[in-house]
Coordinates of C-alpha atoms in Angstrom, one line a residue:
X988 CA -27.7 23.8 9.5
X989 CA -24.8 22.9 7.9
X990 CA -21.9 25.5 6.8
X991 CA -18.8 26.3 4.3
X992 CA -16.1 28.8 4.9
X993 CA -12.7 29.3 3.7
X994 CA -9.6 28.1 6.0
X995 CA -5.7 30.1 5.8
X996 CA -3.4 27.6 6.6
X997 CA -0.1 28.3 8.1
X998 CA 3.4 26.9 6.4
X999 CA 5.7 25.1 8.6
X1000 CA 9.4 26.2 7.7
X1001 CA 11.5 23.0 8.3
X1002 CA 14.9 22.2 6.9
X1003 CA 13.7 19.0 5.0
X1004 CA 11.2 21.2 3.0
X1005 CA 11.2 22.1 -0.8
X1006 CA 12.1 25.2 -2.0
X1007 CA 9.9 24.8 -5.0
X1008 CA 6.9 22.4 -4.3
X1009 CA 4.6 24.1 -2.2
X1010 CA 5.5 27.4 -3.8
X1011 CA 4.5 26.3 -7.2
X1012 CA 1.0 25.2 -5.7
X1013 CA 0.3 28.4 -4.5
X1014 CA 1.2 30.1 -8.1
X1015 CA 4.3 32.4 -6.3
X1016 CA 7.3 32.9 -7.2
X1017 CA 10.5 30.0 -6.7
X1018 CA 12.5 28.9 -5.1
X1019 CA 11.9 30.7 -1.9
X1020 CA 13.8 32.0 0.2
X1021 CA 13.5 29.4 3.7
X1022 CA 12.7 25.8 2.4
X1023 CA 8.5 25.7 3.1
X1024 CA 8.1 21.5 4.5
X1025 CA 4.7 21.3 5.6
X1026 CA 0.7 23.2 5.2
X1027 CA -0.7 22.6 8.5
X1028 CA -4.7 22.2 8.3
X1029 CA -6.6 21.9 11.7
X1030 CA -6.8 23.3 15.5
X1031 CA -3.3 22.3 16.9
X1032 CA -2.6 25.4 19.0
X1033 CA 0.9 25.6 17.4
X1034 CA 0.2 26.1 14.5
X1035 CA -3.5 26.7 14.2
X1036 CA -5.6 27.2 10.7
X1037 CA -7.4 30.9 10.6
X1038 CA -10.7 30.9 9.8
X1039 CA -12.8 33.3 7.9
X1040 CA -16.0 32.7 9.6
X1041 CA -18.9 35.0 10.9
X1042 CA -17.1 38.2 9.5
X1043 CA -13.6 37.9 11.4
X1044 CA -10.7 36.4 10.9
X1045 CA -10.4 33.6 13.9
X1046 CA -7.6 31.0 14.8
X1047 CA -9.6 27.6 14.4
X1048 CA -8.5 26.6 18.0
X1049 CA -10.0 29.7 19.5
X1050 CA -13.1 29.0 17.5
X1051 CA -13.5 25.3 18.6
X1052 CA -12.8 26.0 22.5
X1053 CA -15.5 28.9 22.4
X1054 CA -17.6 26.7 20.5
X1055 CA -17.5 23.1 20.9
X1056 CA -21.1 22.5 19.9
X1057 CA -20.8 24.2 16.6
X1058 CA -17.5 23.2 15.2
X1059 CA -17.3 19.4 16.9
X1060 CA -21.1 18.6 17.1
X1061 CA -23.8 18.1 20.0
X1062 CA -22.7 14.3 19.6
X1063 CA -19.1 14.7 20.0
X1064 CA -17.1 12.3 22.2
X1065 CA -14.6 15.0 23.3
X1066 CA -14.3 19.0 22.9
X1067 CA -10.5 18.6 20.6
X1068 CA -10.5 18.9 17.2
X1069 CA -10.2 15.6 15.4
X1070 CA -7.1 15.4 13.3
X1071 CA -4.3 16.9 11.8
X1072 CA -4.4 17.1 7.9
X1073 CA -1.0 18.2 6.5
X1074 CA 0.6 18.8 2.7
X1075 CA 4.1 17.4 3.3
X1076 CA 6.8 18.7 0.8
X1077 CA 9.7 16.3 1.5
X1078 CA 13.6 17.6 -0.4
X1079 CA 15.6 15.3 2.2
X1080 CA 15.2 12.8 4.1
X1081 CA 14.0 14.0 7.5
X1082 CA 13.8 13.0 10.9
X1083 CA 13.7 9.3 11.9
X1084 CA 10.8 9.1 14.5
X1085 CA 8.5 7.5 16.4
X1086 CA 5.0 8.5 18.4
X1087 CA 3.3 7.8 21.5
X1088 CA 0.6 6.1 22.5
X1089 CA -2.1 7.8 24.4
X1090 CA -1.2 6.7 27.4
X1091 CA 2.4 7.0 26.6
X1092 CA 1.5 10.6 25.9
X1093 CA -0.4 11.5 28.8
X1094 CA 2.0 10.5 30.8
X1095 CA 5.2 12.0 29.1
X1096 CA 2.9 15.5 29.3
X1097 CA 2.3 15.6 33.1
X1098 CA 5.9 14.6 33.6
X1099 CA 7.3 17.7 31.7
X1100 CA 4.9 19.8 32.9
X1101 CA 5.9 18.7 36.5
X1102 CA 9.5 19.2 36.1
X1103 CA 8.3 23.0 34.7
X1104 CA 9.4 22.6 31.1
X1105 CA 7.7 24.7 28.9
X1106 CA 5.4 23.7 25.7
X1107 CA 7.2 26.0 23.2
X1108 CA 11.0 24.7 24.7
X1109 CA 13.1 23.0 21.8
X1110 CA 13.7 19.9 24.1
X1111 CA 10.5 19.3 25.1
X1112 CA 9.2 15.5 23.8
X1113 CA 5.3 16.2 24.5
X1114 CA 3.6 19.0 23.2
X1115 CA -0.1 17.4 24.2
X1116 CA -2.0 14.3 25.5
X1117 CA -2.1 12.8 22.4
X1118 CA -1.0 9.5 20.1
X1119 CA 0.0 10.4 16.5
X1120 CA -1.2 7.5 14.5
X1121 CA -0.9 9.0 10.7
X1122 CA -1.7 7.8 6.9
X1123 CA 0.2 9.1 3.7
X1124 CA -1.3 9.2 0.9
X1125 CA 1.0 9.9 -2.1
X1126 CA 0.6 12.7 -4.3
X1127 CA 3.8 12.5 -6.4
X1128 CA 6.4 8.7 -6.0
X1129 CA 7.4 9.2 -2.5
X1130 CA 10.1 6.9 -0.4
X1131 CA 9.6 6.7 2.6
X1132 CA 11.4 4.6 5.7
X1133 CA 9.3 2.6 7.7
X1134 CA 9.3 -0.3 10.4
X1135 CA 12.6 -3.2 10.6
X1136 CA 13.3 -5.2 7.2
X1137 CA 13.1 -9.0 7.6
X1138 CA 16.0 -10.7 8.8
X1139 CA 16.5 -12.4 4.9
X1140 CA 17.1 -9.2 3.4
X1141 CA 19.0 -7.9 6.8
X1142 CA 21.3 -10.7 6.6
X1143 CA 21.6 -10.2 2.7
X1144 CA 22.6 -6.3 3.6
X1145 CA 24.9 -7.2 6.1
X1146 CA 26.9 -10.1 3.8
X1147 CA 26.8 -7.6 0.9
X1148 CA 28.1 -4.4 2.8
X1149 CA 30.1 -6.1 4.8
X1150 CA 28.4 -4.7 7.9
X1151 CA 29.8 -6.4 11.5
X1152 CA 28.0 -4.4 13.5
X1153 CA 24.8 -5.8 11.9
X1154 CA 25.9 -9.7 11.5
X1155 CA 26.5 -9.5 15.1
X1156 CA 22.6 -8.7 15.9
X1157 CA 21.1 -11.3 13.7
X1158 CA 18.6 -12.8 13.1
X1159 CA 16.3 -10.3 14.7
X1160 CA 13.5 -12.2 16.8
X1161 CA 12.7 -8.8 18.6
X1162 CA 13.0 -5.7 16.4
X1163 CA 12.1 -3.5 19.2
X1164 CA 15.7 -5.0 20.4
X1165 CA 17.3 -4.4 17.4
X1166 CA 16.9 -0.4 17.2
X1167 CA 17.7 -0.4 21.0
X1168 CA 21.4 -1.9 20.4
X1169 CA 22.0 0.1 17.1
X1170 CA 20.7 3.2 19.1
X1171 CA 22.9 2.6 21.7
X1172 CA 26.2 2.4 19.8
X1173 CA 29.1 3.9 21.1
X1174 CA 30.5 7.0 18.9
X1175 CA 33.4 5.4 17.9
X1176 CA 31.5 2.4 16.8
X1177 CA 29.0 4.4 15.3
X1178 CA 31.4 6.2 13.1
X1179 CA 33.2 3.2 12.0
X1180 CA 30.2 1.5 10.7
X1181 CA 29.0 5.1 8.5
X1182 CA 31.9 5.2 7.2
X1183 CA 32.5 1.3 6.4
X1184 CA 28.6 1.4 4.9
X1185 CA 29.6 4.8 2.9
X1186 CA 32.5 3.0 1.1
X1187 CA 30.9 -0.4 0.7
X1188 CA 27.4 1.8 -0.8
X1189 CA 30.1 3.6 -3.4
X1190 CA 31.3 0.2 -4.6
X1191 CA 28.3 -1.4 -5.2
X1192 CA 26.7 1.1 -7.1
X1193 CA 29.8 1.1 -9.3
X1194 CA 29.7 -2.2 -10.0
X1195 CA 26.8 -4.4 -12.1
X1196 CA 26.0 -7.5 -10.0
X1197 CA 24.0 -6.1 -6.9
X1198 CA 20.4 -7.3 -6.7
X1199 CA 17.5 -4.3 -5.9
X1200 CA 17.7 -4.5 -2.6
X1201 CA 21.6 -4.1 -1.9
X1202 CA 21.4 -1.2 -5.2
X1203 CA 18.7 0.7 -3.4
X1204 CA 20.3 0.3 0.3
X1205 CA 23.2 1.7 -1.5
X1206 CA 21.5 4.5 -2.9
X1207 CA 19.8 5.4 0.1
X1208 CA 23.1 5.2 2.4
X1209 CA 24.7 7.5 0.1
X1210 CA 22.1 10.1 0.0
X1211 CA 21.4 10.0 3.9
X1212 CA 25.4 10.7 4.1
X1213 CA 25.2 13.4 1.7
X1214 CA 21.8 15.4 3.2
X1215 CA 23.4 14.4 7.0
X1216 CA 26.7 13.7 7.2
X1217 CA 27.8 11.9 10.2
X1218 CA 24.7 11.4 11.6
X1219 CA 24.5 8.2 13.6
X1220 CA 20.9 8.2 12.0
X1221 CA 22.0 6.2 9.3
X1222 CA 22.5 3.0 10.6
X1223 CA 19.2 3.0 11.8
X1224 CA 18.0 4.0 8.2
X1225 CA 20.0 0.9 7.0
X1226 CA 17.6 -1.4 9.0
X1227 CA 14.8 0.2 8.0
X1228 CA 11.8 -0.8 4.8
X1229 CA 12.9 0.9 2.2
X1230 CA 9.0 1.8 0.5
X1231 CA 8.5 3.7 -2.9
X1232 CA 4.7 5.1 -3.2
X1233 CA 3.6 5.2 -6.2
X1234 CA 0.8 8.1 -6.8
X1235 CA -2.2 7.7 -5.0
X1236 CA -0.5 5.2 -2.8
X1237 CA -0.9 5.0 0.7
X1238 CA 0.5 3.9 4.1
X1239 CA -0.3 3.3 7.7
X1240 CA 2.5 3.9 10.6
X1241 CA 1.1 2.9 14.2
X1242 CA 1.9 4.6 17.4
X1243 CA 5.3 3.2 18.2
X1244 CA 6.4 2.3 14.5
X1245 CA 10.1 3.8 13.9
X1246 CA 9.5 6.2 10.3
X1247 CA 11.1 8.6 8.3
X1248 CA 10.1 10.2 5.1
X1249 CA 13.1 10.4 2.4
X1250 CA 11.9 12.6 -0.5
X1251 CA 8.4 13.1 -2.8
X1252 CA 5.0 15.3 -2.1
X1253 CA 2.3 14.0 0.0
X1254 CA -1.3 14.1 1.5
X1255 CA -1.0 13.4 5.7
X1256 CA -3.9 12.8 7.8
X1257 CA -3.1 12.0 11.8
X1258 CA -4.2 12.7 15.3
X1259 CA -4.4 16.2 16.0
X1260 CA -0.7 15.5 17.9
X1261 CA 3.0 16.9 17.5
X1262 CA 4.5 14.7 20.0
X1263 CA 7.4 13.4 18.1
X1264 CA 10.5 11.3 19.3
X1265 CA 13.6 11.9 17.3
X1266 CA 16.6 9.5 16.7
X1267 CA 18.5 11.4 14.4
X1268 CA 18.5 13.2 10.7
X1269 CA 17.3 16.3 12.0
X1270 CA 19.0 19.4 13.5
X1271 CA 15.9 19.2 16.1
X1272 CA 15.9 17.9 19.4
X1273 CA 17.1 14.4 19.6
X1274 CA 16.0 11.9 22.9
X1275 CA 17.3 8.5 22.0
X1276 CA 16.5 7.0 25.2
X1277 CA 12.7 8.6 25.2
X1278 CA 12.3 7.2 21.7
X1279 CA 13.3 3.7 22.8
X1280 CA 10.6 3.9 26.0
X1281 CA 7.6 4.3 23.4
X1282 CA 9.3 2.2 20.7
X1283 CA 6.4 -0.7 19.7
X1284 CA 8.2 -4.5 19.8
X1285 CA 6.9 -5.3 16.2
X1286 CA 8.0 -3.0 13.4
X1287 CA 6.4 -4.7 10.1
X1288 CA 6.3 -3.3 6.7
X1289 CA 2.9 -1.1 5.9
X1290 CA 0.3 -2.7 3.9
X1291 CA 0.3 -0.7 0.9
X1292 CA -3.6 0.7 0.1
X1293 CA -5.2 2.9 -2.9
X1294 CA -8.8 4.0 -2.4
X1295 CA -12.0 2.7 -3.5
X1296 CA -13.4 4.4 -6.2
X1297 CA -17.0 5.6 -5.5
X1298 CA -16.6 6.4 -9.5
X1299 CA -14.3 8.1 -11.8
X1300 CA -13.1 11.2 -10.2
X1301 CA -13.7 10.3 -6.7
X1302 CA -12.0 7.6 -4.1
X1303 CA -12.5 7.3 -0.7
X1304 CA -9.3 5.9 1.9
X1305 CA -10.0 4.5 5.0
X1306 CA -8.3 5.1 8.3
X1307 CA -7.5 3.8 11.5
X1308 CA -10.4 4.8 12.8
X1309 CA -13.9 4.2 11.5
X1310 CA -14.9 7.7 11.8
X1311 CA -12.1 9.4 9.8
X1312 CA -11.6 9.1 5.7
X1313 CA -9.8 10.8 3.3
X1314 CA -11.8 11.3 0.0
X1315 CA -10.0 12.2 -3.4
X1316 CA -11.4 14.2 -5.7
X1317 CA -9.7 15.1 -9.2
X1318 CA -11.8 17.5 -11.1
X1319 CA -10.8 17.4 -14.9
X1320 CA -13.2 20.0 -16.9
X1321 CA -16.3 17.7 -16.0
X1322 CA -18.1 19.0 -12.6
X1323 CA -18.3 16.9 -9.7
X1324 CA -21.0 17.0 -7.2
X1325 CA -20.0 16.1 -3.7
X1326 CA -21.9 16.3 -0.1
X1327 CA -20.1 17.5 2.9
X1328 CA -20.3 15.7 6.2
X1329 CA -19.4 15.8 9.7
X1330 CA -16.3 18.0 10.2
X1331 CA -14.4 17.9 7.4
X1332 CA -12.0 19.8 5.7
X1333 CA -11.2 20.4 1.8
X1334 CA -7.6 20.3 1.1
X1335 CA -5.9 21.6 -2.9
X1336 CA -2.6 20.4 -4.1
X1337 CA -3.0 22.2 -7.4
X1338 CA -5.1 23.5 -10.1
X1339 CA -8.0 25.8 -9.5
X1340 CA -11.8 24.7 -8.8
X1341 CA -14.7 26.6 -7.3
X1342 CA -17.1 24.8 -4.5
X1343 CA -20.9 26.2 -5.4
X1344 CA -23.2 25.3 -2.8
X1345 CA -27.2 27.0 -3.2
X1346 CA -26.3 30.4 -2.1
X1347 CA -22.2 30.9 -2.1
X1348 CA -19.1 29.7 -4.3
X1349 CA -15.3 29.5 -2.9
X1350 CA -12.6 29.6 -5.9
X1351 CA -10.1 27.3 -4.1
X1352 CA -6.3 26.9 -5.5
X1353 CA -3.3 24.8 -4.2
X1354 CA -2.7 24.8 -0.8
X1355 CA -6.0 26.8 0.5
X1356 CA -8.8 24.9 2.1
X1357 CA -12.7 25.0 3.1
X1358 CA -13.7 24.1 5.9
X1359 CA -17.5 22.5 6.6
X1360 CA -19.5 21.7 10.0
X1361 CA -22.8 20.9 10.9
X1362 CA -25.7 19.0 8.6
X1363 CA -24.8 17.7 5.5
X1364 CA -24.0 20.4 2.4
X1365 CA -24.1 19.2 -1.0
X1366 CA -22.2 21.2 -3.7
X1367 CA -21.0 21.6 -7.0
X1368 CA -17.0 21.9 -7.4
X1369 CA -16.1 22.4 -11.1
X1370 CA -12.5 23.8 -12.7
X1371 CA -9.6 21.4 -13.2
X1372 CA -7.4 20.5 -10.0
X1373 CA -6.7 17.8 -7.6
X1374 CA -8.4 17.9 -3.8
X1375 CA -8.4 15.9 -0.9
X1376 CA -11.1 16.1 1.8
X1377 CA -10.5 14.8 5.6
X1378 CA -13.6 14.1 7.4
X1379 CA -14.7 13.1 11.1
X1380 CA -18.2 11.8 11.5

């Protein structure tokens, strides 16, 4: 038998969040007063969702390891719940990053664990056992930082901005090799080449003659230097795809593929991970040389995808794997009927809709989720909003 009931999803508070975004979804007041970066939707024991289920109020991760049959299925190939489905509510650019594979992971976990570090410590690398493969899917135009440019627009950036420290490494036939010498930097060297790419970026956007790609590296050096100054994150940045999602946009990043997100609201379904290497633009824990272990050699530009429509109001976006999607549904005064699968979980980024199934209704607004397991459910969801639905089958 298949069932509905309503998910509370916990807030993440990181500096990189809006003040504003996530705020104005939920219908409270704004700004707030701590910047509010990222709704959290799954079983990840750091941040688990709360369930309103059977008459209590239950954290999801407690639910699923008491009750692996009910919330995973009989047919389930392991006893963890299946992803991680996020809002992200992005005001600065934040950290540069890269994930683990699984066996990366595993690895990196027993290894902390043996040396006695403890989950919750700030320097700890692996929170689980897990890769972190992850798709955004725009909501509003989002820029975001992805993979190594080609070594045409690399050399174009480095003749236009003057960049030494970049001519020197070019062309790139390993990217992989790339990051690891612009990691690597000295301080001194480091600091030269911000603040040569900081005065170079000023006089370029003053002038008239600089083609997109040397404007927008200019725009982007200035605002990294500006949200982080002196971070040696920025020359990394530099090297980096420089991608603008357009709404409804949305983009793959591999386990190993160096990322960042720079500014915009999005949808973000992964693995149910938090193992994140950092390499600067964030005051968080930085392991440049752990980051380089689990960095992947090829570091290409996304393929950029939009969903298929099933029919007006409704698209569906593949994954990586064939089990997950990511359905949109935009509900404008006409009701739309949908059937619930597998385990999956509705997601609001605004407006306000009600899910009727035979005998129950949830009113669901912007950031609050249901939650469905077991056989199919159709329903009903009427109202005017915007909702995104993750589901494992």
């Amino acid at each position: 038998m298949g069932e509905l009931f309503r998910l509370n999803n916990p807030i993440q508070n990181y500096a990189w969040g809006s003040h504003t975004v996530l705020a104005q979804m939920r219908g409270v007041p704004a700004p707030t007063d701590q910047p509010e970066a990222e709704v959290w939707v799954g079983a990840h024991p750091s941040a688990p969702s709360v369930a309103e289920y059977a008459g209590d109020s239950t954290a999801l991760n407690v639910l699923v390891e008491n009750n692996p049959d009910t919330f995973l299925g009989k047919n389930r190939s392991c006893d963890t719940f299946p992803y991680l489905f996020k809002i992200l509510a992005i005001d600065a650019p934040l950290s540069i990053q890269v994930h683990p594979t699984d066996e990366q992971a595993q690895a990196g976990f027993a290894d902390e664990n043996a040396r006695g570090i403890a989950l919750d410590a700030p320097h700890r690398n692996y929170k689980d056992q897990f890769s972190k493969p992850e798709t955004v899917i725009a909501v509003s135009d989002v820029k975001i930082l992805t993979g190594v440019r080609d070594s045409a627009q690399l050399e174009e950036l480095a003749v236009t901005f003057d960049a030494g420290w970049l001519k020197g490494l070019l062309p790139v036939k390993d990217a992989k090799a790339l990051l690891t010498s612009i990691l690597r930097l000295d301080q001194q060297a480091a600091q030269k080449a911000m603040n040569d790419l900081l005065r170079a970026s000023v006089e370029i956007t003053q002038g008239q003659d600089a083609s997109k790609l040397v404007r927008k590296a200019a725009e982007l050096v200035q605002l990294v230097s500006l949200k982080h100054p002196g971070d040696q994150g920025l020359l990394v940045a530099f090297v980096m795809n420089f991608i603008e999602l357009s709404p409804g946009d949305s983009a793959f990043t591999p386990d190993g593929q160096v990322h960042a997100y720079v500014e915009g609201t999005a949808i973000e379904l992964m693995n149910p991970s938090d193992n994140v290497m950092r390499a600067g633009l964030t005051p968080k824990h930085i392991d440049t040389e752990e980051l380089i272990k689990v960095l992947a050699t090829d570091q290409d530009a996304p393929t950029i995808k939009r969903a298929q429509p099933v029919n007006e109001s409704t698209g569906v976006y593949a994954m990586w794997d064939e089990r997950l999607s990511v359905t949109r549904i935009r509900v404008e005064n006409q009701p739309v009927d949908y059937t619930f699968e597998g385990t999956s979980t509705l997601l609001s980024v605004g407006g306000n809709v009600t899910v009727f199934t035979g005998d129950e209704s949830f009113e669901v607004t912007g950031t609050e989720s249901v939650m469905h397991i077991g056989e199919p459910v159709t329903t009903r969801i009427s109202g005017c909003g915007e909702l995104y639905i993750a589901t494992h089958r």
